[in-house]
XYZ file of C-alpha atoms in Angstrom:
318
model
C 24.449 79.095 7.718
C 23.983 76.908 11.163
C 22.762 73.558 9.708
C 21.796 70.529 12.159
C 21.927 67.060 10.445
C 21.974 63.233 11.759
C 24.872 62.176 11.651
C 25.711 58.291 9.520
C 28.062 58.317 9.126
C 29.599 54.626 9.461
C 33.048 56.039 10.613
C 31.039 56.945 14.403
C 29.968 53.186 14.948
C 33.977 51.930 14.468
C 34.254 53.069 18.871
C 32.295 53.133 21.804
C 32.250 55.839 22.697
C 30.447 58.791 23.042
C 29.954 61.583 20.876
C 29.395 64.808 22.514
C 27.365 66.882 19.851
C 25.691 63.751 17.438
C 23.648 65.813 15.734
C 25.054 69.216 15.187
C 27.431 69.957 12.005
C 28.884 73.350 12.236
C 31.621 73.947 13.663
C 31.303 75.964 15.949
C 29.488 72.860 18.135
C 31.256 70.562 18.431
C 33.804 69.166 21.036
C 37.356 70.530 21.302
C 39.017 68.336 22.784
C 42.860 69.399 23.271
C 44.727 67.927 21.161
C 45.272 69.401 17.434
C 45.944 65.985 15.898
C 47.331 66.339 11.835
C 45.205 62.892 10.757
C 47.108 60.290 8.322
C 46.088 60.592 4.539
C 44.858 55.873 4.403
C 41.309 56.987 3.359
C 40.128 54.559 0.276
C 37.980 55.669 -2.402
C 37.358 53.398 -6.040
C 35.148 54.786 -8.847
C 31.344 55.047 -9.658
C 29.017 54.129 -11.587
C 26.089 54.692 -12.525
C 24.125 53.875 -15.131
C 24.712 52.663 -19.267
C 22.676 54.290 -22.005
C 22.672 53.406 -25.404
C 25.245 54.913 -29.061
C 25.560 55.226 -31.333
C 28.890 55.307 -32.467
C 31.663 53.534 -32.986
C 32.697 52.880 -28.920
C 28.525 51.285 -28.549
C 27.043 52.087 -24.893
C 28.949 53.956 -22.513
C 28.256 54.658 -18.243
C 26.803 58.483 -18.081
C 28.210 60.237 -15.684
C 25.043 61.938 -13.070
C 26.998 64.652 -12.937
C 30.735 66.326 -14.560
C 33.298 67.480 -12.753
C 35.885 70.244 -12.940
C 38.527 68.001 -13.079
C 42.231 69.182 -14.998
C 43.269 66.592 -17.140
C 45.969 68.742 -18.049
C 47.720 69.089 -14.591
C 46.949 65.506 -14.709
C 49.003 64.421 -16.685
C 51.793 67.095 -16.447
C 51.656 65.600 -12.179
C 51.697 62.582 -13.015
C 54.415 60.592 -10.407
C 52.229 62.782 -8.164
C 49.455 62.027 -8.374
C 50.447 58.796 -8.386
C 52.230 58.963 -5.560
C 48.889 60.771 -3.863
C 46.893 58.178 -5.147
C 48.968 55.195 -3.200
C 49.203 57.063 -0.039
C 46.228 56.833 -0.210
C 45.583 53.966 -0.501
C 43.525 54.642 -3.501
C 41.578 52.086 -6.131
C 42.202 54.782 -8.864
C 43.329 53.664 -12.101
C 46.102 56.871 -13.649
C 47.321 55.055 -16.412
C 44.115 54.195 -17.856
C 42.275 58.037 -17.314
C 45.914 59.359 -18.780
C 45.852 56.524 -21.749
C 41.688 57.983 -22.136
C 42.378 61.313 -21.791
C 45.645 61.015 -24.382
C 42.454 59.527 -27.219
C 40.436 62.136 -26.127
C 43.149 65.204 -27.562
C 43.427 62.543 -30.408
C 39.693 62.209 -31.094
C 38.553 65.856 -30.505
C 41.274 67.127 -32.668
C 39.826 65.301 -36.214
C 37.006 66.299 -35.494
C 37.775 69.603 -35.662
C 39.981 68.788 -38.706
C 36.126 67.013 -39.804
C 34.674 70.351 -38.921
C 37.095 72.728 -40.310
C 36.996 70.717 -43.931
C 33.051 70.621 -43.476
C 32.791 74.480 -42.765
C 35.648 74.820 -45.905
C 33.225 72.554 -48.621
C 30.225 74.949 -46.694
C 32.138 77.527 -47.986
C 32.926 77.253 -51.588
C 29.660 75.740 -52.080
C 28.330 79.258 -52.399
C 30.235 80.165 -55.132
C 29.325 80.182 -58.975
C 30.579 76.977 -59.047
C 29.961 73.979 -63.121
C 27.317 71.713 -62.305
C 29.764 68.545 -62.209
C 31.968 69.987 -59.464
C 29.157 71.249 -57.288
C 27.774 67.508 -57.416
C 30.981 66.595 -56.400
C 30.725 69.298 -53.711
C 27.088 68.151 -52.382
C 28.890 64.328 -52.089
C 31.998 65.451 -50.289
C 29.886 68.108 -47.785
C 27.208 64.403 -47.158
C 30.052 61.585 -46.525
C 32.363 64.511 -44.048
C 28.734 65.246 -41.962
C 28.382 61.312 -41.859
C 31.631 61.054 -40.060
C 31.316 64.283 -38.320
C 28.405 62.417 -36.794
C 29.319 59.296 -35.534
C 32.735 61.119 -34.339
C 31.354 63.079 -32.443
C 28.541 60.468 -30.719
C 32.678 58.522 -30.268
C 33.936 61.089 -28.468
C 30.560 61.645 -25.935
C 30.846 58.524 -25.174
C 34.516 58.899 -25.006
C 34.259 61.162 -22.676
C 31.960 59.421 -20.266
C 34.841 56.707 -19.717
C 37.153 59.389 -18.934
C 35.446 61.585 -16.721
C 34.375 57.974 -14.837
C 37.839 57.190 -14.623
C 39.241 59.834 -13.791
C 36.616 60.042 -10.769
C 38.052 58.322 -8.968
C 41.789 59.974 -8.973
C 41.456 61.733 -4.767
C 41.994 64.458 -3.810
C 46.049 65.541 -3.393
C 46.742 65.403 0.105
C 48.570 68.253 2.386
C 51.917 68.002 2.117
C 52.827 67.272 5.485
C 49.489 65.361 6.207
C 52.233 61.347 7.831
C 50.974 58.752 5.452
C 49.681 55.394 7.169
C 46.863 54.543 9.632
C 46.061 56.755 12.780
C 48.499 54.909 14.890
C 51.703 57.711 12.159
C 48.943 60.686 12.937
C 51.241 63.352 14.905
C 50.199 65.915 16.937
C 49.860 69.027 16.390
C 49.462 71.750 19.050
C 48.937 70.825 22.293
C 46.248 73.939 24.168
C 46.659 73.867 27.889
C 47.817 71.397 30.414
C 46.227 68.450 31.367
C 44.987 68.231 35.135
C 46.429 66.014 37.466
C 43.600 64.149 40.598
C 44.284 62.913 43.564
C 41.588 59.556 42.848
C 41.434 57.027 39.809
C 40.458 58.816 37.131
C 37.462 57.127 34.983
C 36.665 57.660 30.915
C 33.279 58.262 30.177
C 32.076 55.819 29.664
C 32.236 53.753 32.529
C 31.179 57.204 33.921
C 27.827 56.883 31.590
C 27.511 53.720 33.274
C 28.225 54.328 36.575
C 25.193 57.166 36.126
C 23.243 54.881 33.950
C 23.838 57.750 30.760
C 23.883 55.637 28.276
C 23.774 51.411 27.582
C 25.461 49.973 25.267
C 24.533 45.619 26.311
C 20.738 46.521 24.862
C 22.023 48.999 21.644
C 24.278 45.752 20.668
C 20.568 43.577 20.512
C 19.166 46.062 19.246
C 21.495 47.513 16.605
C 24.783 45.615 16.962
C 28.151 45.927 18.806
C 29.569 49.039 19.480
C 26.206 51.247 19.141
C 24.358 52.876 22.223
C 21.225 54.414 23.910
C 21.267 57.852 25.095
C 18.594 57.611 28.705
C 18.531 60.318 31.578
C 20.734 63.115 31.856
C 22.539 62.453 29.343
C 19.818 63.223 26.632
C 18.989 66.442 28.585
C 22.631 67.257 28.372
C 22.344 66.968 24.798
C 19.575 68.693 24.146
C 20.431 71.246 26.436
C 24.094 71.843 24.347
C 22.230 72.050 21.237
C 19.422 74.315 22.449
C 22.496 76.599 23.932
C 24.712 76.480 20.450
C 21.996 77.193 18.247
C 21.195 80.406 20.461
C 25.033 81.331 21.189
C 25.236 81.118 16.563
C 21.722 82.373 15.649
C 23.163 85.919 18.876
C 25.599 85.899 15.362
C 23.642 86.321 12.426
C 23.540 82.515 11.589
C 20.485 80.740 10.069
C 19.398 78.027 12.345
C 18.674 75.580 8.937
C 17.289 71.491 9.504
C 18.289 69.331 6.389
C 16.221 66.317 4.165
C 18.505 64.012 5.825
C 18.007 61.618 2.701
C 19.956 63.148 -0.888
C 20.015 61.956 -4.132
C 23.262 60.151 -4.928
C 24.492 62.664 -7.494
C 24.608 65.519 -4.847
C 26.410 62.756 -2.774
C 29.154 63.252 -6.221
C 29.180 66.879 -6.094
C 30.532 67.579 -2.531
C 33.174 64.241 -3.411
C 32.178 61.243 -1.907
C 31.848 58.047 -3.857
C 28.248 57.252 -3.113
C 28.585 53.346 -4.494
C 31.712 52.753 -4.453
C 33.642 49.033 -2.756
C 34.275 51.235 0.308
C 32.096 53.607 0.646
C 30.948 55.214 4.526
C 27.171 56.682 3.015
C 24.414 54.245 3.003
C 23.097 53.445 0.054
C 18.957 53.285 -0.656
C 18.277 50.109 -2.887
C 16.906 50.280 -5.862
C 17.007 54.397 -5.933
C 19.462 56.715 -6.584
C 18.958 58.126 -2.985
C 21.896 57.940 0.001
C 21.537 59.157 3.269
C 23.503 62.210 4.599
C 26.345 61.266 6.975
C 26.816 65.283 6.917
C 24.425 68.156 6.568
C 26.646 70.033 4.623
C 25.879 67.811 1.805
C 22.863 69.475 1.223
C 23.229 72.225 2.861
C 25.690 72.354 -0.594
C 23.146 71.472 -2.214
C 20.061 74.397 -2.153
C 22.526 76.219 -4.620
C 23.965 73.513 -6.904
C 24.232 74.672 -10.441
C 23.192 78.634 -9.728
C 26.041 82.033 -10.004
C 25.512 84.104 -6.560
C 25.862 87.418 -6.264
C 28.821 89.325 -4.449
C 26.481 91.523 -2.728
C 24.092 88.367 -1.841
C 27.339 86.701 -0.586
C 27.870 85.634 2.798
C 24.488 83.704 2.887
């Protein structure tokens, strides 16, 4: 499936460079450099806390996550050192100790809830037998007390599950062991294709060429939008449009479906794609007083098309 969308990531404005294809997100249409780098794992993530809801358990109100991630808490507990190292290497603010503490509380509370449920069922089964009135009344009272206790504990379990989920969602995915630790200077060249060309004259980079040929304007854009932004002009505009049209035409021949996505999505969709839209160090632009964000890649709304659905094998590939 071919996807197109505007590239709005804040990271795109960190260097005065001209991206070859600003509006494409399909990898076949990207400009491929001669070097393939394994980038360092310095990205930071922090926890997200959506709206708070009221609860009737002993823990009171708790923050409900916008969605429930499929997190293997047992694996995290059994591989604590690995997870802790990954959190540290990725400069994450995730608190592993809190997650494990909440998980232990969750297991203990879940065990207690299951015990009370078993007792309640046992009392209910006894009630089906022929009993003396006094014994039956005792069982009725016991069943009532168990029911009230169970309701309170189940609410506590719900609130604890919310807390556990929110804390655990801040734990970053495990980085591949071959990824170097550090900033951009720690990146390693993994492979080089071809050889560098040599020229008999001083070469210019794309920035100088663009200025000399009047292809883009950084000065005007800095006044309008701030530093690092630019205007595309003249043949650069025609070149980008031509490349986009050529790329769409080529992949369409191979059976891909052209798709232009919404540029605003719900925060929950962004979270499901692995981003933290409300985090302190987020690279996602959020819209104030709403649950919506601007997309940084069209893969996010494309991924949302089939969320919460089960795909049949016969329908694949999409």
